[in-house]
Amino acid sequence: QFHRDGFLVLEGFFSAEECESMRNQIQGIIEGMEVPPHCRTEFSTREQEQLQAQGSSDYFLTSGDKIRFFFEKGVLDEKGNFLIPKERSISKIGHALHAHDPVFKQITHSSKVQELGRKLGLERPVVVQSMYIFKQPGIGGEVTPHQDATFLHTEPLGRILGFWIALEDATQENGCLWFIPGSHTNGITRRMVRAPSGASTCVEFVGSEPAYDDSQFIPLPVKKGGLILIHGEVVHKSELNSSGSSRHAFTFHVMEAKGTSWSKENWLQPTPELPFPSLYT
């Protein structure tokens, strides 16, 4: 089913206790969050906003081996002060929770995740990034249709796999994921790359995203503890969360490193401090 559709739902993959341990851990991280106002980057998936907010932001570009904070639109005043409680303003935390936080490290490298990797035939999987996504009630922004390989490019394609864990029930009301089944077989038409030095933004898009037919998307509601496996080229999106409940998720991406080269143009690069760690321990 995964190879046919490009995604697979595994209900009840993580226990309620494991979900709560991640939520409690993130609460502690937010309580200790100190973000300098000039680093308060709003997170967006709209191309122009993305180039403006993230592209000009060293804070985003150097977050691959750190734990950093990104905010929803409209939650900060022009001085960078919070207009709403900070724990309700945050969009995501990324991109190295799997490396620096003991709880998220344990989940990422848990024996059942490793076993799943082996069942999928992954020989030398490495973890390239991780994110905690909040999808805040009422303001959790939409994520426009995209393919993960646009941002995490490999040669050859087909070497990126996303693990998406629902830490609360994800419903159509609070912004569950939507997919176009089978869309992982058509390659990619757009890439986000590092811009040449001296450019006005740090990243730029090459190629263009086609106009997708809304009627082709199917919703994938999933209960708390469910895991969605996401092929790097499958087209997916999520809608604005207009409900009164959040939709927390922890997600990480792995790359099959055997016979694969990671693009030097990707925004995210392994560093001497954090080479991509092996999924298998």
Short mmCIF file of C-alpha atoms in Angstrom, two decimals:
data_model
loop_
_atom_site.label_atom_id
_atom_site.label_comp_id
_atom_site.label_asym_id
_atom_site.label_seq_id
_atom_site.Cartn_x
_atom_site.Cartn_y
_atom_site.Cartn_z
CA GLN A 1 0.00 0.00 0.00
CA PHE A 2 2.82 2.42 0.85
CA HIS A 3 4.55 1.80 -2.49
CA ARG A 4 1.25 2.16 -4.34
CA ASP A 5 -0.10 5.31 -2.62
CA GLY A 6 3.07 7.00 -1.38
CA PHE A 7 1.77 7.09 2.21
CA LEU A 8 0.58 4.69 4.88
CA VAL A 9 -1.32 5.14 8.16
CA LEU A 10 -0.31 2.92 11.07
CA GLU A 11 -2.89 3.56 13.81
CA GLY A 12 -1.83 3.18 17.43
CA PHE A 13 1.88 2.96 16.59
CA PHE A 14 2.82 5.00 19.67
CA SER A 15 1.16 4.70 23.09
CA ALA A 16 -0.73 7.50 24.83
CA GLU A 17 2.12 7.58 27.37
CA GLU A 18 4.71 8.13 24.62
CA CYS A 19 2.59 10.94 23.15
CA GLU A 20 2.22 12.58 26.57
CA SER A 21 5.97 12.34 27.22
CA MET A 22 6.62 14.29 24.00
CA ARG A 23 3.97 16.90 24.80
CA ASN A 24 5.26 17.37 28.35
CA GLN A 25 8.83 17.66 27.11
CA ILE A 26 7.91 20.33 24.56
CA GLN A 27 6.03 22.26 27.26
CA GLY A 28 9.24 22.42 29.28
CA ILE A 29 11.20 23.54 26.21
CA ILE A 30 8.70 26.37 25.57
CA GLU A 31 8.81 27.48 29.21
CA GLY A 32 12.58 27.88 28.90
CA MET A 33 12.37 29.50 25.45
CA GLU A 34 14.39 32.68 25.08
CA VAL A 35 14.11 34.06 21.58
CA PRO A 36 15.85 37.32 20.74
CA PRO A 37 13.33 39.62 19.00
CA HIS A 38 15.40 39.85 15.79
CA CYS A 39 15.25 36.06 15.52
CA ARG A 40 11.48 35.86 15.76
CA THR A 41 10.82 34.35 12.37
CA GLU A 42 7.26 33.76 11.23
CA PHE A 43 6.91 30.39 9.55
CA SER A 44 5.12 30.27 6.21
CA THR A 45 4.73 27.84 3.33
CA ARG A 46 3.65 30.46 0.77
CA GLU A 47 6.54 30.91 -1.63
CA GLN A 48 6.99 34.69 -1.47
CA GLU A 49 6.46 34.83 2.30
CA GLN A 50 8.81 31.89 2.68
CA LEU A 51 11.58 33.61 0.74
CA GLN A 52 11.05 36.82 2.68
CA ALA A 53 10.80 35.37 6.19
CA GLN A 54 13.06 32.35 6.04
CA GLY A 55 15.19 33.24 3.06
CA SER A 56 16.53 36.37 4.67
CA SER A 57 16.89 34.65 7.99
CA ASP A 58 20.15 33.13 9.09
CA TYR A 59 18.18 31.88 12.11
CA PHE A 60 16.27 29.47 9.84
CA LEU A 61 19.22 28.55 7.63
CA THR A 62 21.41 27.54 10.56
CA SER A 63 18.70 25.64 12.47
CA GLY A 64 19.51 22.22 11.03
CA ASP A 65 21.67 21.17 13.98
CA LYS A 66 19.86 23.16 16.70
CA ILE A 67 16.53 23.48 18.52
CA ARG A 68 14.92 26.70 17.31
CA PHE A 69 11.49 28.36 17.36
CA PHE A 70 9.26 29.55 14.51
CA PHE A 71 6.02 31.50 14.95
CA GLU A 72 2.60 31.80 13.40
CA LYS A 73 1.71 34.88 11.35
CA GLY A 74 0.26 37.86 13.21
CA VAL A 75 1.32 36.85 16.73
CA LEU A 76 4.08 39.47 17.11
CA ASP A 77 3.89 43.24 17.07
CA GLU A 78 6.33 45.31 15.00
CA LYS A 79 8.82 45.25 17.90
CA GLY A 80 8.75 41.45 18.06
CA ASN A 81 6.70 41.25 21.28
CA PHE A 82 4.05 38.56 21.66
CA LEU A 83 0.45 39.65 21.14
CA ILE A 84 -0.85 36.36 22.58
CA PRO A 85 0.64 33.90 25.12
CA LYS A 86 3.92 32.60 23.72
CA GLU A 87 2.87 28.94 24.00
CA ARG A 88 -0.10 29.70 21.70
CA SER A 89 1.98 31.70 19.21
CA ILE A 90 4.49 29.06 18.16
CA SER A 91 4.15 27.28 14.81
CA LYS A 92 6.98 24.76 15.03
CA ILE A 93 10.23 23.85 16.75
CA GLY A 94 13.04 22.47 14.58
CA HIS A 95 15.17 20.99 13.29
CA ALA A 96 17.32 18.79 15.56
CA LEU A 97 15.11 17.68 18.44
CA HIS A 98 16.06 14.11 17.50
CA ALA A 99 19.70 14.87 18.30
CA HIS A 100 19.57 17.23 21.27
CA ASP A 101 16.53 16.21 23.32
CA PRO A 102 16.51 12.86 25.16
CA VAL A 103 12.76 12.22 24.79
CA PHE A 104 12.62 12.93 21.05
CA LYS A 105 15.88 11.09 20.48
CA GLN A 106 14.43 8.00 22.20
CA ILE A 107 11.23 8.15 20.09
CA THR A 108 13.11 8.68 16.82
CA HIS A 109 15.44 5.74 17.47
CA SER A 110 12.87 3.54 19.22
CA SER A 111 13.09 -0.16 18.46
CA LYS A 112 9.72 -0.13 16.66
CA VAL A 113 10.83 2.70 14.35
CA GLN A 114 14.06 0.83 13.61
CA GLU A 115 12.10 -2.38 12.95
CA LEU A 116 9.79 -0.48 10.59
CA GLY A 117 12.85 0.87 8.73
CA ARG A 118 14.11 -2.67 8.26
CA LYS A 119 10.70 -3.88 7.05
CA LEU A 120 10.79 -1.08 4.46
CA GLY A 121 14.18 -2.35 3.30
CA LEU A 122 16.20 0.64 4.51
CA GLU A 123 19.84 -0.42 4.73
CA ARG A 124 21.65 2.71 5.92
CA PRO A 125 18.98 5.21 7.00
CA VAL A 126 20.14 8.46 8.58
CA VAL A 127 17.99 11.09 10.32
CA VAL A 128 18.19 14.44 8.52
CA GLN A 129 15.74 16.63 10.45
CA SER A 130 12.92 16.69 12.98
CA MET A 131 10.14 19.12 13.86
CA TYR A 132 7.45 19.55 16.48
CA ILE A 133 4.40 21.10 14.80
CA PHE A 134 1.65 22.78 16.85
CA LYS A 135 -1.12 23.74 14.41
CA GLN A 136 -2.52 26.18 16.97
CA PRO A 137 -6.31 26.46 17.44
CA GLY A 138 -7.86 29.17 15.27
CA ILE A 139 -4.54 30.35 13.80
CA GLY A 140 -2.63 27.21 12.79
CA GLY A 141 -1.72 28.18 9.23
CA GLU A 142 -2.40 26.11 6.13
CA VAL A 143 0.47 24.17 4.58
CA THR A 144 0.13 24.52 0.82
CA PRO A 145 0.48 21.43 -1.43
CA HIS A 146 4.11 20.34 -1.60
CA GLN A 147 6.55 17.44 -1.84
CA ASP A 148 9.17 17.01 0.88
CA ALA A 149 11.83 16.31 -1.77
CA THR A 150 11.45 19.96 -2.90
CA PHE A 151 13.26 20.90 0.32
CA LEU A 152 15.29 17.72 0.93
CA HIS A 153 16.75 16.83 -2.45
CA THR A 154 18.71 13.64 -3.11
CA GLU A 155 20.33 11.96 -6.08
CA PRO A 156 18.67 9.69 -6.97
CA LEU A 157 15.18 10.73 -5.87
CA GLY A 158 13.07 8.38 -3.77
CA ARG A 159 15.46 8.24 -0.81
CA ILE A 160 13.55 10.50 1.62
CA LEU A 161 10.92 9.13 4.01
CA GLY A 162 8.86 11.12 6.52
CA PHE A 163 7.57 9.76 9.83
CA TRP A 164 4.61 11.88 11.04
CA ILE A 165 3.30 11.14 14.54
CA ALA A 166 -0.08 12.46 15.74
CA LEU A 167 0.27 13.57 19.38
CA GLU A 168 -3.42 14.54 19.41
CA ASP A 169 -6.28 13.35 17.21
CA ALA A 170 -5.80 14.94 13.77
CA THR A 171 -9.23 15.64 12.24
CA GLN A 172 -10.53 17.49 9.20
CA GLU A 173 -11.61 20.26 11.57
CA ASN A 174 -8.20 20.85 13.15
CA GLY A 175 -6.08 20.46 10.03
CA CYS A 176 -5.22 16.81 9.32
CA LEU A 177 -2.99 15.92 6.36
CA TRP A 178 -4.40 15.48 2.83
CA PHE A 179 -2.69 13.44 0.10
CA ILE A 180 -2.92 12.77 -3.64
CA PRO A 181 -2.57 8.96 -3.79
CA GLY A 182 0.05 7.79 -6.27
CA SER A 183 1.49 11.29 -6.81
CA HIS A 184 4.95 10.10 -5.66
CA THR A 185 5.63 8.53 -9.07
CA ASN A 186 5.83 11.75 -11.10
CA GLY A 187 9.16 13.20 -9.91
CA ILE A 188 9.44 16.79 -8.69
CA THR A 189 9.04 20.10 -10.50
CA ARG A 190 10.37 22.54 -7.89
CA ARG A 191 13.36 22.78 -5.58
CA MET A 192 14.29 25.13 -2.78
CA VAL A 193 18.04 25.78 -3.01
CA ARG A 194 20.60 27.94 -1.25
CA ALA A 195 20.95 31.22 -3.11
CA PRO A 196 24.36 32.39 -4.36
CA SER A 197 26.18 34.64 -1.89
CA GLY A 198 25.22 38.28 -2.23
CA ALA A 199 21.61 37.47 -3.19
CA SER A 200 18.85 39.28 -1.30
CA THR A 201 17.54 36.01 0.16
CA CYS A 202 19.43 32.98 1.47
CA VAL A 203 17.26 30.52 -0.45
CA GLU A 204 15.39 30.56 -3.74
CA PHE A 205 13.01 28.31 -5.64
CA VAL A 206 13.96 26.69 -8.92
CA GLY A 207 11.12 25.45 -11.12
CA SER A 208 7.46 25.85 -10.21
CA GLU A 209 4.78 23.96 -8.32
CA PRO A 210 2.01 22.79 -10.67
CA ALA A 211 -1.60 23.72 -9.97
CA TYR A 212 -3.00 20.65 -8.21
CA ASP A 213 -6.61 19.59 -8.62
CA ASP A 214 -8.25 19.93 -5.19
CA SER A 215 -10.60 17.04 -5.94
CA GLN A 216 -7.63 14.63 -6.10
CA PHE A 217 -6.70 15.11 -2.44
CA ILE A 218 -8.04 12.72 0.18
CA PRO A 219 -8.05 13.57 3.91
CA LEU A 220 -6.13 11.35 6.33
CA PRO A 221 -7.57 11.84 9.81
CA VAL A 222 -5.54 9.89 12.36
CA LYS A 223 -5.97 9.21 16.06
CA LYS A 224 -3.45 10.22 18.73
CA GLY A 225 -0.49 7.83 18.58
CA GLY A 226 -0.99 7.09 14.88
CA LEU A 227 1.99 7.22 12.51
CA ILE A 228 1.80 8.35 8.89
CA LEU A 229 4.65 7.25 6.62
CA ILE A 230 5.22 9.85 3.88
CA HIS A 231 7.16 9.19 0.67
CA GLY A 232 9.47 12.11 -0.16
CA GLU A 233 7.70 12.82 -3.45
CA VAL A 234 4.04 12.34 -2.52
CA VAL A 235 1.98 15.57 -2.80
CA HIS A 236 0.35 16.54 0.49
CA LYS A 237 -1.04 19.57 2.32
CA SER A 238 -3.00 20.61 5.39
CA GLU A 239 -5.71 23.23 5.81
CA LEU A 240 -5.93 26.13 8.24
CA ASN A 241 -6.93 25.02 11.74
CA SER A 242 -10.14 26.94 12.32
CA SER A 243 -11.22 24.72 15.24
CA GLY A 244 -10.80 25.33 18.95
CA SER A 245 -8.35 22.47 19.43
CA SER A 246 -4.67 22.19 18.51
CA ARG A 247 -3.16 19.41 16.36
CA HIS A 248 0.27 18.64 17.79
CA ALA A 249 2.56 16.35 15.79
CA PHE A 250 6.18 15.24 15.89
CA THR A 251 7.74 14.51 12.53
CA PHE A 252 11.17 13.49 11.33
CA HIS A 253 12.74 12.62 7.98
CA VAL A 254 15.18 9.86 7.18
CA MET A 255 17.31 9.34 4.10
CA GLU A 256 18.53 6.00 2.76
CA ALA A 257 22.23 6.90 2.68
CA LYS A 258 23.35 3.83 0.75
CA GLY A 259 24.17 4.88 -2.82
CA THR A 260 22.63 8.32 -2.24
CA SER A 261 24.10 11.81 -2.44
CA TRP A 262 22.59 14.67 -0.43
CA SER A 263 22.35 17.87 -2.48
CA LYS A 264 24.89 20.56 -1.53
CA GLU A 265 22.20 23.05 -2.58
CA ASN A 266 19.71 21.97 0.12
CA TRP A 267 19.04 24.59 2.80
CA LEU A 268 19.74 21.91 5.41
CA GLN A 269 23.30 20.62 5.58
CA PRO A 270 24.98 18.20 7.99
CA THR A 271 27.58 19.96 10.14
CA PRO A 272 30.80 18.81 11.83
CA GLU A 273 28.90 19.17 15.14
CA LEU A 274 25.97 17.11 13.85
CA PRO A 275 26.56 14.73 10.95
CA PHE A 276 23.28 12.98 10.06
CA PRO A 277 22.98 10.24 12.73
CA SER A 278 22.19 6.65 11.78
CA LEU A 279 18.59 5.62 12.49
CA TYR A 280 19.85 2.21 13.58
CA THR A 281 21.60 2.23 16.95
#
